[in-house]
PDB file of C-alpha atoms in Angstrom:
ATOM      1  CA  UNK A 942      -7.482   0.416  -1.347  1.00 88.00           C
ATOM      2  CA  UNK A 943      -8.161   0.445   2.398  1.00 92.00           C
ATOM      3  CA  UNK A 944      -7.100  -2.119   4.997  1.00 95.00           C
ATOM      4  CA  UNK A 945      -8.304  -2.965   8.482  1.00 94.00           C
ATOM      5  CA  UNK A 946      -6.527  -5.300  10.871  1.00 96.00           C
ATOM      6  CA  UNK A 947      -8.848  -6.782  13.476  1.00 94.00           C
ATOM      7  CA  UNK A 948      -7.207  -9.340  15.725  1.00 95.00           C
ATOM      8  CA  UNK A 949      -6.096 -12.246  13.596  1.00 96.00           C
ATOM      9  CA  UNK A 950      -7.885 -10.976  10.472  1.00 97.00           C
ATOM     10  CA  UNK A 951      -6.885  -8.511   7.788  1.00 97.00           C
ATOM     11  CA  UNK A 952      -9.695  -7.061   5.683  1.00 97.00           C
ATOM     12  CA  UNK A 953      -8.914  -5.258   2.428  1.00 97.00           C
ATOM     13  CA  UNK A 954     -11.476  -3.002   0.746  1.00 94.00           C
ATOM     14  CA  UNK A 955     -11.040  -1.894  -2.863  1.00 90.00           C
ATOM     15  CA  UNK A 956     -13.824   0.295  -4.219  1.00 85.00           C
ATOM     16  CA  UNK A 957     -15.890  -1.508  -6.896  1.00 87.00           C
ATOM     17  CA  UNK A 958     -14.009  -4.784  -6.355  1.00 93.00           C
ATOM     18  CA  UNK A 959     -14.577  -7.832  -4.194  1.00 94.00           C
ATOM     19  CA  UNK A 960     -13.086  -7.488  -0.695  1.00 96.00           C
ATOM     20  CA  UNK A 961     -10.246  -9.657   0.569  1.00 97.00           C
ATOM     21  CA  UNK A 962     -10.043 -11.351   3.963  1.00 97.00           C
ATOM     22  CA  UNK A 963      -7.003 -13.103   5.410  1.00 97.00           C
ATOM     23  CA  UNK A 964      -6.391 -14.991   8.637  1.00 97.00           C
ATOM     24  CA  UNK A 965      -2.910 -13.751   9.556  1.00 97.00           C
ATOM     25  CA  UNK A 966      -2.318 -16.496  12.121  1.00 97.00           C
ATOM     26  CA  UNK A 967      -3.092 -19.356   9.744  1.00 96.00           C
ATOM     27  CA  UNK A 968      -1.872 -17.598   6.581  1.00 96.00           C
ATOM     28  CA  UNK A 969       0.781 -14.970   7.444  1.00 95.00           C
ATOM     29  CA  UNK A 970       1.781 -14.584   3.783  1.00 96.00           C
ATOM     30  CA  UNK A 971      -1.823 -13.783   2.778  1.00 96.00           C
ATOM     31  CA  UNK A 972      -2.091 -16.463   0.120  1.00 96.00           C
ATOM     32  CA  UNK A 973      -5.659 -17.659   0.856  1.00 96.00           C
ATOM     33  CA  UNK A 974      -8.498 -15.168   0.471  1.00 97.00           C
ATOM     34  CA  UNK A 975     -11.297 -16.121   2.859  1.00 97.00           C
ATOM     35  CA  UNK A 976     -13.807 -13.469   1.765  1.00 96.00           C
ATOM     36  CA  UNK A 977     -15.616 -15.730  -0.693  1.00 92.00           C
ATOM     37  CA  UNK A 978     -16.343 -18.422   1.887  1.00 95.00           C
ATOM     38  CA  UNK A 979     -20.008 -18.244   2.998  1.00 95.00           C
ATOM     39  CA  UNK A 980     -19.251 -18.594   6.729  1.00 96.00           C
ATOM     40  CA  UNK A 981     -17.109 -15.411   6.523  1.00 96.00           C
ATOM     41  CA  UNK A 982     -19.800 -13.194   4.956  1.00 96.00           C
ATOM     42  CA  UNK A 983     -20.931 -11.714   8.282  1.00 96.00           C
ATOM     43  CA  UNK A 984     -17.337 -11.022   9.366  1.00 96.00           C
ATOM     44  CA  UNK A 985     -16.668  -9.271   6.051  1.00 96.00           C
ATOM     45  CA  UNK A 986     -19.811  -7.141   6.397  1.00 96.00           C
ATOM     46  CA  UNK A 987     -18.861  -6.202   9.973  1.00 96.00           C
ATOM     47  CA  UNK A 988     -15.274  -5.306   9.099  1.00 96.00           C
ATOM     48  CA  UNK A 989     -16.323  -3.327   6.030  1.00 95.00           C
ATOM     49  CA  UNK A 990     -18.873  -1.357   8.043  1.00 95.00           C
ATOM     50  CA  UNK A 991     -16.246  -0.628  10.710  1.00 94.00           C
ATOM     51  CA  UNK A 992     -13.689   0.429   8.106  1.00 92.00           C
ATOM     52  CA  UNK A 993     -16.024   2.727   6.193  1.00 92.00           C
ATOM     53  CA  UNK A 994     -17.952   4.157   9.157  1.00 92.00           C
ATOM     54  CA  UNK A 995     -15.776   7.246   9.550  1.00 86.00           C
ATOM     55  CA  UNK A 996     -14.837   7.741   5.891  1.00 88.00           C
ATOM     56  CA  UNK A 997     -16.329   9.794   3.100  1.00 89.00           C
ATOM     57  CA  UNK A 998     -15.167   7.784   0.082  1.00 88.00           C
ATOM     58  CA  UNK A 999     -15.914  10.565  -2.408  1.00 89.00           C
ATOM     59  CA  UNK A1000     -13.905  13.065  -0.371  1.00 92.00           C
ATOM     60  CA  UNK A1001     -11.056  10.552  -0.073  1.00 89.00           C
ATOM     61  CA  UNK A1002     -11.121   9.960  -3.840  1.00 89.00           C
ATOM     62  CA  UNK A1003     -11.003  13.709  -4.492  1.00 93.00           C
ATOM     63  CA  UNK A1004      -8.018  14.152  -2.136  1.00 93.00           C
ATOM     64  CA  UNK A1005      -6.136  11.299  -3.811  1.00 91.00           C
ATOM     65  CA  UNK A1006      -6.761  12.658  -7.310  1.00 91.00           C
ATOM     66  CA  UNK A1007      -5.700  16.177  -6.225  1.00 92.00           C
ATOM     67  CA  UNK A1008      -2.494  14.760  -4.725  1.00 92.00           C
ATOM     68  CA  UNK A1009      -1.744  12.854  -7.932  1.00 91.00           C
ATOM     69  CA  UNK A1010      -2.275  16.014 -10.000  1.00 90.00           C
ATOM     70  CA  UNK A1011       0.104  17.980  -7.754  1.00 89.00           C
ATOM     71  CA  UNK A1012       2.785  15.311  -8.081  1.00 87.00           C
ATOM     72  CA  UNK A1013       2.360  15.205 -11.872  1.00 87.00           C
ATOM     73  CA  UNK A1014       2.802  18.990 -11.925  1.00 83.00           C
ATOM     74  CA  UNK A1015       6.058  18.676  -9.971  1.00 81.00           C
ATOM     75  CA  UNK A1016       7.312  15.980 -12.350  1.00 77.00           C
ATOM     76  CA  UNK A1017       6.388  18.090 -15.391  1.00 79.00           C
ATOM     77  CA  UNK A1018       8.102  21.124 -13.862  1.00 77.00           C
ATOM     78  CA  UNK A1019      11.311  19.212 -13.279  1.00 74.00           C
ATOM     79  CA  UNK A1020      11.584  17.758 -16.791  1.00 71.00           C
ATOM     80  CA  UNK A1021      15.165  17.632 -17.983  1.00 64.00           C
ATOM     81  CA  UNK A1022      16.648  17.385 -14.495  1.00 63.00           C
ATOM     82  CA  UNK A1023      18.035  14.253 -12.936  1.00 59.00           C
ATOM     83  CA  UNK A1024      15.214  14.225 -10.404  1.00 60.00           C
ATOM     84  CA  UNK A1025      15.623  11.642  -7.672  1.00 64.00           C
ATOM     85  CA  UNK A1026      18.131   9.551  -9.599  1.00 67.00           C
ATOM     86  CA  UNK A1027      21.330  10.494  -7.811  1.00 67.00           C
ATOM     87  CA  UNK A1028      24.464   9.700  -9.754  1.00 69.00           C
ATOM     88  CA  UNK A1029      27.695   9.295  -7.811  1.00 69.00           C
ATOM     89  CA  UNK A1030      30.378  11.397  -9.482  1.00 74.00           C
ATOM     90  CA  UNK A1031      33.325  10.327  -7.317  1.00 76.00           C
ATOM     91  CA  UNK A1032      35.437   7.273  -8.024  1.00 77.00           C
ATOM     92  CA  UNK A1033      35.232   5.269  -4.796  1.00 71.00           C
ATOM     93  CA  UNK A1034      38.411   3.344  -5.712  1.00 74.00           C
ATOM     94  CA  UNK A1035      40.386   6.580  -5.239  1.00 74.00           C
ATOM     95  CA  UNK A1036      38.749   7.544  -1.944  1.00 75.00           C
ATOM     96  CA  UNK A1037      40.023   4.627   0.139  1.00 74.00           C
ATOM     97  CA  UNK A1038      43.422   3.080   0.621  1.00 73.00           C
ATOM     98  CA  UNK A1039      43.647  -0.681   0.727  1.00 71.00           C
ATOM     99  CA  UNK A1040      46.275  -2.563   2.669  1.00 72.00           C
ATOM    100  CA  UNK A1041      48.904  -4.177   0.440  1.00 67.00           C
ATOM    101  CA  UNK A1042      49.003  -7.927   0.523  1.00 54.00           C
TER     102      UNK A1042
END
């Protein structure tokens, strides 16, 4: 998924899927996709061409898949460890003194 912000518009490109277009001034929560409206076809074509002009999608795909494989290798190599799930081992109620009422 790739995104381009151009002025008031946000264009989202997802390979092999229909693009998305939002007017961020009129629809800041991005609830109304404007890409399917005929009067926005030219804007979508222009934004897509601008977004993809400097990119090699196949090279990008290869880099993403390589990165995913490396991360899966790290996860597999750390099996049995707590990983990123830090567990607090100190009882916070004993660390601080509260004023008596």
